[in-house]
Amino acid sequence: MPTVPLRLVEELCSRLRDTGVSYCHWKSTDMLHLSASGVNDLDLLVDRRHLPAFLGVLAACGFKQARPRRGRQVPGVVHYYGLDARTGTLVHVDAQAQLVLGDDTTKSVRLPIEQAYLASCTQGPLFPVPAPVFELAVLVVRLALKHATWDAAAFGLAPLRPAERRELQYLSARVDDEVLRRVVEVHLPWIGWGDWSRYHRALLDGAPLRACLPAGRAVVRGVGDLMRRRPAVDTALRCGRRVEWGVRHYVLGQRNTKRLVAGGSVVAVVGGDGAGKSTLTNGLAGWLGGAFDTRVVHMGKPPRGPANLVVKGALTAARRAGLLPGWLPNYPTPAEHRGRFPGHAWLLWQLVTATDRRRQHRRVRSLAGRGVLVVCDRFPVDQVTRMDGPRTRWVPTEGVPALARRLVRAEQRAYAAIAPPDLLVVLRVDPDTAVARKLGVDPAEFVRPRSAEVFAADWHATGAVVLDAARPADDVLAQARSAVWANL
């Protein structure tokens, strides 16, 4: 597991220190090395008076704001993500202007002690950190809100997790009892030393649930007036969300991802055979999908619609029966088509293909419009005619039946309706390398012309990011990540 601080994290902390922002890494300080290396989130408490300067530093470091799904947003909490270019790690800053605590489903309690909490901080090797006595005082309240309610017990969530027990023991070993008592009495008067210390001792001693739960409920009652909802309403909401979120996760397979405030985006990866399109597409989706709502869509081979199944099924059967003599190849060259009329069946085949791609494009744009990041494997572009673009451009418009002209126009309208992607990533690899990569998979006479078309095309006017796909896959992915992040 990496423990070396990321350059992005070091830059962020340096800029915050130089700007004079009052903040701290407010919890889990026993695992700060994991936060510094991007394994854990950066849980930062920021003086709300310094919040504009804090957000300015995040922007200067290339961080982008994201929002959780509806129901997971918490007032006073913002989420930002930044890319550490050297490692490709996405760093998640979970910043709070208020000390908001509670079960993950509601986060209902605000402890109005932020100024005292920040005033207790000292500068660590990287982050400012709160005094252990303050962190422990707040940790016990956090644990009560998460584990000491009847609904937590009913859902099997009453026992502490190993990381929480380790954190509790770590902090308890670093405080003076008299100082701890003064902090609790002065800054947590709603709870009081008696109830707070009783629950703290029960947790430390590993007391059974029948002892921990009553002590913890006393702590929860103590902060009842600090909840943004009435306790009964908050309990009902916790129960409902636990069921709902469980169904979403375990039944529907949905992940707890966020969406960028800037909106969704369509990223398309194009290239010839053997360029590594699918590898890069899956790499980008896996990288983005850990944090953001991300989908992979294949624009070259979209799901077949009813018309496609009927038309192509019938035409395939007719070809096998010898009823369609002189059928053109799917990608005719001038030597192959020789300017002759291709026939209505061939034109109809191309039209249903275009219709399916247009339908897939509608889905892609709908997803992006709702904030989803869509990574497309292949995409119709003018420079690539042998894979996903219009097939009928060469068909003569004079001297052909009226039905043929309508089929040609319909196919070209379908492709014209497909808007360019927000970011086009072109994988450019020389034909010889492409043929070698596909050796034993696809014939050279099929791979070479498709690769050569992409390799020879002029991409300068398209705004595309052109990558040398002959380089190792990890290098290509690193370059693509930087390009994608800069355009989101």
XYZ file of C-alpha atoms in Angstrom:
488
model
C 0.000 0.000 0.000
C 1.515 3.375 -0.986
C 2.487 5.709 1.839
C 4.476 8.376 -0.013
C 2.617 11.717 -0.135
C 1.276 12.602 -3.546
C 2.695 15.699 -5.192
C -0.797 17.112 -5.575
C -1.461 16.760 -1.844
C 1.878 18.381 -1.021
C 1.114 21.242 -3.420
C -2.346 21.739 -1.925
C -1.055 21.854 1.649
C 1.779 24.206 0.666
C -0.576 26.630 -1.080
C -3.047 26.594 1.818
C -0.235 27.326 4.256
C 1.122 30.173 2.100
C -2.367 31.646 1.682
C -2.977 31.573 5.433
C -6.137 29.444 5.283
C -7.254 28.181 8.690
C -8.072 24.480 8.312
C -7.169 21.050 9.606
C -7.460 17.372 8.790
C -10.129 16.923 11.419
C -10.482 13.156 11.843
C -8.669 9.834 11.414
C -5.328 11.450 12.166
C -3.966 8.017 13.031
C -4.082 7.271 9.293
C -2.807 10.542 7.836
C -0.258 8.714 5.692
C -3.148 7.114 3.802
C -4.774 10.483 3.218
C -1.489 11.962 2.010
C -1.019 9.113 -0.464
C -4.543 9.344 -1.879
C -5.780 6.063 -0.413
C -8.189 7.832 1.963
C -10.141 11.027 1.470
C -8.826 14.350 2.738
C -11.340 15.159 5.494
C -10.740 18.860 6.013
C -12.456 21.302 8.373
C -12.156 24.859 7.059
C -12.822 28.116 8.855
C -15.907 29.345 7.011
C -14.433 32.851 6.916
C -11.568 31.417 4.866
C -13.740 29.279 2.624
C -13.466 31.545 -0.485
C -9.661 31.507 -0.246
C -9.730 27.743 0.323
C -11.838 27.185 -2.795
C -9.514 29.449 -4.761
C -6.542 27.283 -3.798
C -8.405 24.167 -4.865
C -9.129 25.733 -8.249
C -5.487 26.768 -8.644
C -4.454 23.152 -8.025
C -6.847 21.877 -10.700
C -9.548 20.467 -8.411
C -13.099 20.137 -9.732
C -16.282 20.202 -7.680
C -18.668 17.247 -7.627
C -21.988 16.613 -5.926
C -23.311 13.389 -4.380
C -26.595 11.883 -5.453
C -29.794 13.403 -4.136
C -30.247 12.431 -0.506
C -26.511 12.267 0.161
C -25.838 16.011 0.066
C -25.048 17.589 3.438
C -25.232 21.356 4.135
C -21.816 22.852 4.794
C -19.940 20.002 3.067
C -18.328 20.269 -0.374
C -16.553 17.659 -2.479
C -13.655 18.350 -4.833
C -11.481 16.026 -6.901
C -8.012 16.625 -8.286
C -5.695 14.587 -10.488
C -2.215 13.713 -9.322
C -0.567 13.645 -12.750
C 2.399 11.514 -11.718
C 0.345 8.583 -10.404
C -3.027 9.138 -12.075
C -4.705 9.097 -8.648
C -7.888 11.099 -8.132
C -7.631 12.890 -4.791
C -10.947 13.474 -3.014
C -11.208 16.524 -0.754
C -14.197 16.216 1.592
C -14.251 19.729 3.068
C -16.553 20.997 5.803
C -17.207 24.555 6.873
C -19.199 23.140 9.788
C -18.488 20.248 12.114
C -21.254 17.960 10.834
C -21.590 14.484 12.348
C -23.955 11.562 12.257
C -24.801 8.307 10.589
C -23.768 8.237 6.935
C -27.405 8.202 5.839
C -28.346 11.537 7.469
C -25.352 13.443 8.967
C -27.825 15.325 11.118
C -25.829 16.927 13.970
C -23.725 20.051 13.836
C -21.425 20.692 16.793
C -20.946 24.486 16.901
C -17.376 24.287 18.199
C -15.459 24.821 14.955
C -13.478 27.827 16.156
C -12.256 26.092 19.309
C -11.500 22.948 17.333
C -9.387 24.852 14.812
C -7.710 26.890 17.550
C -6.439 23.666 19.128
C -4.577 22.659 15.957
C -0.855 22.274 15.507
C 1.039 21.950 12.237
C 1.978 18.383 11.415
C 4.496 17.241 8.793
C 1.874 17.925 6.123
C -1.535 18.807 7.587
C -2.577 20.923 10.566
C -4.169 18.486 13.024
C -6.453 19.062 16.025
C -5.337 18.430 19.574
C -5.964 14.738 20.420
C -8.226 15.778 23.279
C -10.564 17.646 20.909
C -10.498 14.905 18.315
C -11.317 12.279 20.947
C -14.160 14.363 22.389
C -15.766 14.589 18.959
C -14.977 10.980 18.016
C -17.026 9.600 20.911
C -20.029 11.665 19.767
C -19.532 10.413 16.196
C -19.484 6.809 17.367
C -22.635 7.251 19.445
C -24.531 8.722 16.496
C -23.428 5.860 14.232
C -23.672 2.862 16.554
C -25.731 3.630 19.657
C -29.245 4.034 18.259
C -31.867 1.314 18.326
C -32.091 1.259 14.558
C -28.295 0.780 14.273
C -28.654 -2.266 16.538
C -31.614 -3.551 14.519
C -29.596 -3.332 11.295
C -26.573 -5.024 12.864
C -24.488 -1.836 12.899
C -23.970 -1.415 16.652
C -20.460 -2.959 16.952
C -17.504 -0.704 16.169
C -15.474 -1.402 13.077
C -11.804 -2.338 13.619
C -10.606 1.011 12.218
C -12.871 2.899 14.643
C -11.670 0.902 17.621
C -8.063 1.470 16.588
C -8.682 5.227 16.286
C -10.390 5.321 19.685
C -7.481 3.557 21.381
C -4.921 5.669 19.532
C -6.439 8.951 20.738
C -7.294 7.752 24.257
C -3.645 6.896 24.846
C -2.614 10.455 23.979
C -4.814 12.573 26.261
C -4.672 13.721 29.855
C -7.854 12.839 31.730
C -8.178 16.192 33.468
C -7.689 18.150 30.235
C -10.170 15.855 28.521
C -12.751 16.479 31.214
C -12.387 20.248 30.905
C -12.761 20.101 27.117
C -15.929 17.999 27.338
C -17.472 20.128 30.089
C -16.691 23.418 28.342
C -17.307 22.507 24.692
C -19.882 19.710 24.945
C -22.110 20.934 27.772
C -25.230 19.485 26.099
C -23.857 16.019 26.815
C -21.943 16.511 30.038
C -18.931 14.712 31.383
C -20.907 11.962 33.101
C -22.704 10.642 30.030
C -19.767 11.250 27.713
C -17.228 9.463 29.931
C -19.598 6.556 30.637
C -19.912 5.783 26.933
C -16.195 6.357 26.360
C -15.312 3.885 29.090
C -17.797 1.316 27.798
C -16.234 1.505 24.341
C -12.680 1.269 25.651
C -13.496 -1.693 27.872
C -15.260 -3.514 25.037
C -18.443 -3.701 27.105
C -21.314 -5.800 25.725
C -24.005 -4.117 23.661
C -26.464 -4.177 26.574
C -24.108 -1.780 28.365
C -22.844 0.228 25.371
C -26.224 1.016 23.856
C -27.824 2.742 26.907
C -24.654 4.757 27.511
C -24.475 5.747 23.852
C -28.148 6.693 23.698
C -27.556 9.172 26.504
C -24.917 10.860 24.332
C -27.315 10.915 21.372
C -30.058 12.472 23.508
C -27.602 15.116 24.627
C -27.156 16.430 21.074
C -30.835 16.098 20.166
C -31.308 19.871 20.102
C -28.413 20.213 17.626
C -30.062 18.032 14.967
C -31.385 19.614 11.782
C -34.356 17.258 11.968
C -36.417 16.059 14.889
C -34.954 12.836 16.290
C -37.975 10.727 15.308
C -37.884 12.056 11.740
C -34.154 11.441 11.537
C -34.607 7.861 12.762
C -37.281 7.147 10.163
C -35.103 8.644 7.440
C -32.116 6.541 8.500
C -34.146 3.348 8.350
C -35.637 4.190 4.960
C -32.317 5.106 3.421
C -30.557 2.033 4.749
C -33.117 -0.133 2.984
C -33.109 1.984 -0.185
C -29.331 2.236 -0.415
C -28.958 -1.467 0.298
C -31.292 -2.321 -2.579
C -29.453 0.084 -4.876
C -26.075 -1.396 -3.994
C -26.719 -5.127 -3.586
C -29.697 -5.638 -5.910
C -29.288 -2.996 -8.625
C -25.480 -2.841 -8.496
C -25.427 0.961 -8.242
C -22.354 2.593 -6.736
C -22.148 5.627 -4.477
C -20.701 7.942 -7.092
C -20.895 11.693 -7.645
C -21.463 13.963 -10.616
C -19.317 16.927 -11.563
C -20.869 20.337 -10.990
C -19.654 21.312 -14.471
C -21.970 18.651 -15.935
C -21.585 15.441 -17.861
C -19.326 14.921 -20.837
C -18.910 12.671 -23.868
C -15.384 11.332 -24.379
C -14.841 9.323 -27.556
C -11.885 7.053 -28.289
C -11.257 6.303 -31.969
C -8.498 4.506 -33.798
C -7.819 1.649 -36.196
C -7.782 -2.015 -35.301
C -4.901 -2.865 -32.992
C -4.637 0.682 -31.633
C -5.918 -0.301 -28.182
C -9.307 1.442 -28.237
C -11.063 -0.993 -25.928
C -8.104 -1.128 -23.549
C -8.003 2.657 -23.240
C -11.784 2.970 -23.007
C -11.943 0.484 -20.137
C -8.929 2.118 -18.475
C -10.530 5.556 -18.552
C -13.879 4.236 -17.362
C -12.282 2.328 -14.491
C -10.317 5.398 -13.448
C -13.298 7.777 -13.564
C -15.854 5.266 -12.353
C -14.413 5.008 -8.861
C -15.542 8.549 -8.077
C -18.025 9.631 -10.738
C -21.133 8.278 -12.406
C -19.514 6.859 -15.549
C -20.801 4.702 -18.407
C -19.074 2.936 -21.292
C -20.960 2.980 -24.586
C -19.934 1.282 -27.839
C -20.862 3.599 -30.698
C -19.502 1.282 -33.386
C -21.629 -1.689 -32.344
C -24.774 -0.317 -30.709
C -27.626 -2.575 -29.575
C -29.686 -3.648 -32.541
C -33.129 -2.157 -32.842
C -36.191 -4.077 -34.113
C -35.749 -2.758 -37.669
C -32.128 -3.903 -37.693
C -33.038 -7.409 -36.571
C -35.786 -7.760 -39.162
C -33.999 -6.140 -42.116
C -30.543 -7.622 -41.596
C -31.970 -11.005 -40.712
C -33.949 -11.121 -43.918
C -31.078 -9.817 -46.038
C -28.606 -12.258 -44.534
C -30.941 -15.142 -45.286
C -31.398 -13.864 -48.839
C -27.638 -13.593 -49.403
C -27.056 -17.126 -48.185
C -29.796 -18.331 -50.477
C -28.110 -16.630 -53.430
C -30.952 -14.183 -53.946
C -28.691 -11.101 -53.743
C -25.965 -11.593 -56.352
C -23.180 -9.054 -56.596
C -23.505 -7.945 -52.961
C -20.979 -5.223 -52.209
C -18.488 -5.472 -49.319
C -19.449 -3.548 -46.192
C -16.578 -1.092 -46.760
C -16.352 -0.744 -50.566
C -13.315 0.938 -52.053
C -13.543 2.769 -55.396
C -12.080 -0.323 -57.069
C -14.766 -2.477 -55.513
C -17.867 -0.385 -56.167
C -16.676 1.067 -59.513
C -19.400 3.723 -59.277
C -22.201 1.274 -59.957
C -25.588 1.327 -58.252
C -25.247 -0.841 -55.100
C -28.871 -1.962 -54.984
C -31.698 -1.178 -52.589
C -30.865 -4.049 -50.250
C -27.335 -2.779 -49.614
C -28.605 0.779 -49.046
C -31.242 -0.475 -46.620
C -28.562 -2.382 -44.694
C -26.537 0.825 -44.249
C -29.618 2.800 -43.215
C -30.574 0.506 -40.343
C -26.946 0.560 -39.164
C -26.991 4.361 -39.154
C -30.351 4.383 -37.365
C -28.996 2.228 -34.542
C -25.968 4.497 -34.146
C -28.190 7.562 -34.047
C -30.339 5.928 -31.357
C -27.217 5.128 -29.374
C -26.106 8.742 -29.760
C -29.419 9.936 -28.311
C -28.804 7.729 -25.280
C -25.260 9.063 -24.909
C -26.429 12.668 -25.010
C -29.253 11.957 -22.584
C -26.824 10.451 -20.081
C -24.366 13.337 -20.439
C -27.210 15.827 -20.049
C -28.006 14.265 -16.674
C -24.403 14.676 -15.502
C -22.975 11.272 -16.422
C -19.467 10.917 -17.857
C -19.803 8.793 -20.999
C -16.748 7.094 -22.507
C -17.423 5.930 -26.066
C -15.575 3.089 -27.728
C -15.466 4.343 -31.370
C -17.480 7.237 -32.724
C -18.628 8.380 -36.200
C -16.220 11.066 -37.412
C -15.589 12.369 -40.925
C -11.950 11.275 -40.964
C -12.831 7.602 -40.448
C -14.913 6.212 -43.302
C -14.056 2.518 -43.013
C -15.518 1.927 -39.563
C -18.371 4.086 -38.271
C -19.166 6.873 -40.728
C -21.652 7.139 -43.616
C -21.283 4.380 -46.192
C -23.274 5.941 -49.029
C -21.286 9.058 -49.905
C -19.980 7.475 -53.099
C -23.402 6.421 -54.366
C -24.304 8.414 -57.513
C -27.328 10.673 -57.108
C -28.132 10.769 -60.803
C -29.590 7.926 -62.715
C -30.696 5.905 -59.676
C -34.269 5.116 -58.583
C -36.059 7.638 -56.361
C -36.222 5.110 -53.522
C -32.451 4.741 -53.612
C -31.984 8.513 -53.342
C -34.294 8.597 -50.312
C -32.369 5.784 -48.642
C -29.061 7.588 -49.240
C -30.406 10.868 -47.856
C -31.907 9.117 -44.824
C -28.611 7.402 -43.998
C -26.653 10.635 -44.291
C -29.229 12.546 -42.189
C -28.844 9.968 -39.432
C -25.089 10.540 -39.282
C -25.444 14.321 -39.600
C -27.627 14.280 -36.469
C -24.762 12.813 -34.421
C -23.035 15.733 -32.691
C -19.259 15.601 -32.170
C -18.054 14.359 -28.774
C -16.952 16.836 -26.123
C -13.474 15.330 -26.304
C -12.111 13.192 -29.122
C -9.122 10.989 -28.299
C -7.413 9.536 -31.377
C -5.125 6.527 -31.059
C -2.672 6.713 -33.941
C -0.543 3.654 -34.691
C 1.322 2.765 -37.881
C -0.301 0.014 -39.976
C 2.598 -2.439 -39.596
C 2.338 -2.311 -35.799
C -1.436 -2.692 -35.999
C -1.142 -5.747 -38.226
C 1.416 -7.314 -35.865
C -0.866 -6.747 -32.869
C -3.832 -8.397 -34.588
C -1.822 -11.285 -36.013
C -3.860 -14.458 -35.723
C -6.993 -12.475 -34.831
C -7.912 -10.516 -37.961
C -6.461 -10.775 -41.478
C -3.881 -8.179 -42.482
C -5.897 -7.089 -45.514
C -8.715 -6.125 -43.136
C -6.590 -4.422 -40.441
C -4.108 -2.504 -42.589
C -6.470 -0.177 -44.515
C -8.490 0.692 -41.410
C -5.346 1.547 -39.476
C -3.816 3.403 -42.412
C -6.872 5.639 -42.722
C -6.573 6.850 -39.118
C -2.789 7.097 -39.353
C -2.864 9.280 -42.475
C -5.829 11.489 -41.544
C -5.366 15.180 -40.744
C -6.637 15.697 -37.186
C -5.413 19.257 -36.647
C -8.721 20.990 -37.367
C -10.764 18.657 -35.167
C -9.387 19.672 -31.768
C -8.718 16.012 -31.080
C -6.099 14.769 -28.651
C -3.882 12.556 -30.818
C -1.841 9.952 -28.937
C 0.926 7.703 -30.161
C -0.674 4.316 -29.585
C 2.608 2.530 -30.386
C 3.784 3.497 -26.891
C 3.192 1.202 -23.898
C -0.442 1.034 -22.802
C 0.299 2.575 -19.383
C 1.920 5.627 -21.006
C -1.031 6.075 -23.357
C -3.478 5.816 -20.457
C -1.526 8.382 -18.423
C -1.578 10.860 -21.317
C -5.271 10.242 -21.909
C -6.111 10.757 -18.226
C -4.409 14.158 -18.220
C -6.225 15.192 -21.408
C -9.608 14.019 -20.170
C -9.249 15.670 -16.769
C -8.266 18.987 -18.364
C -11.465 18.905 -20.445
C -14.012 17.851 -17.825
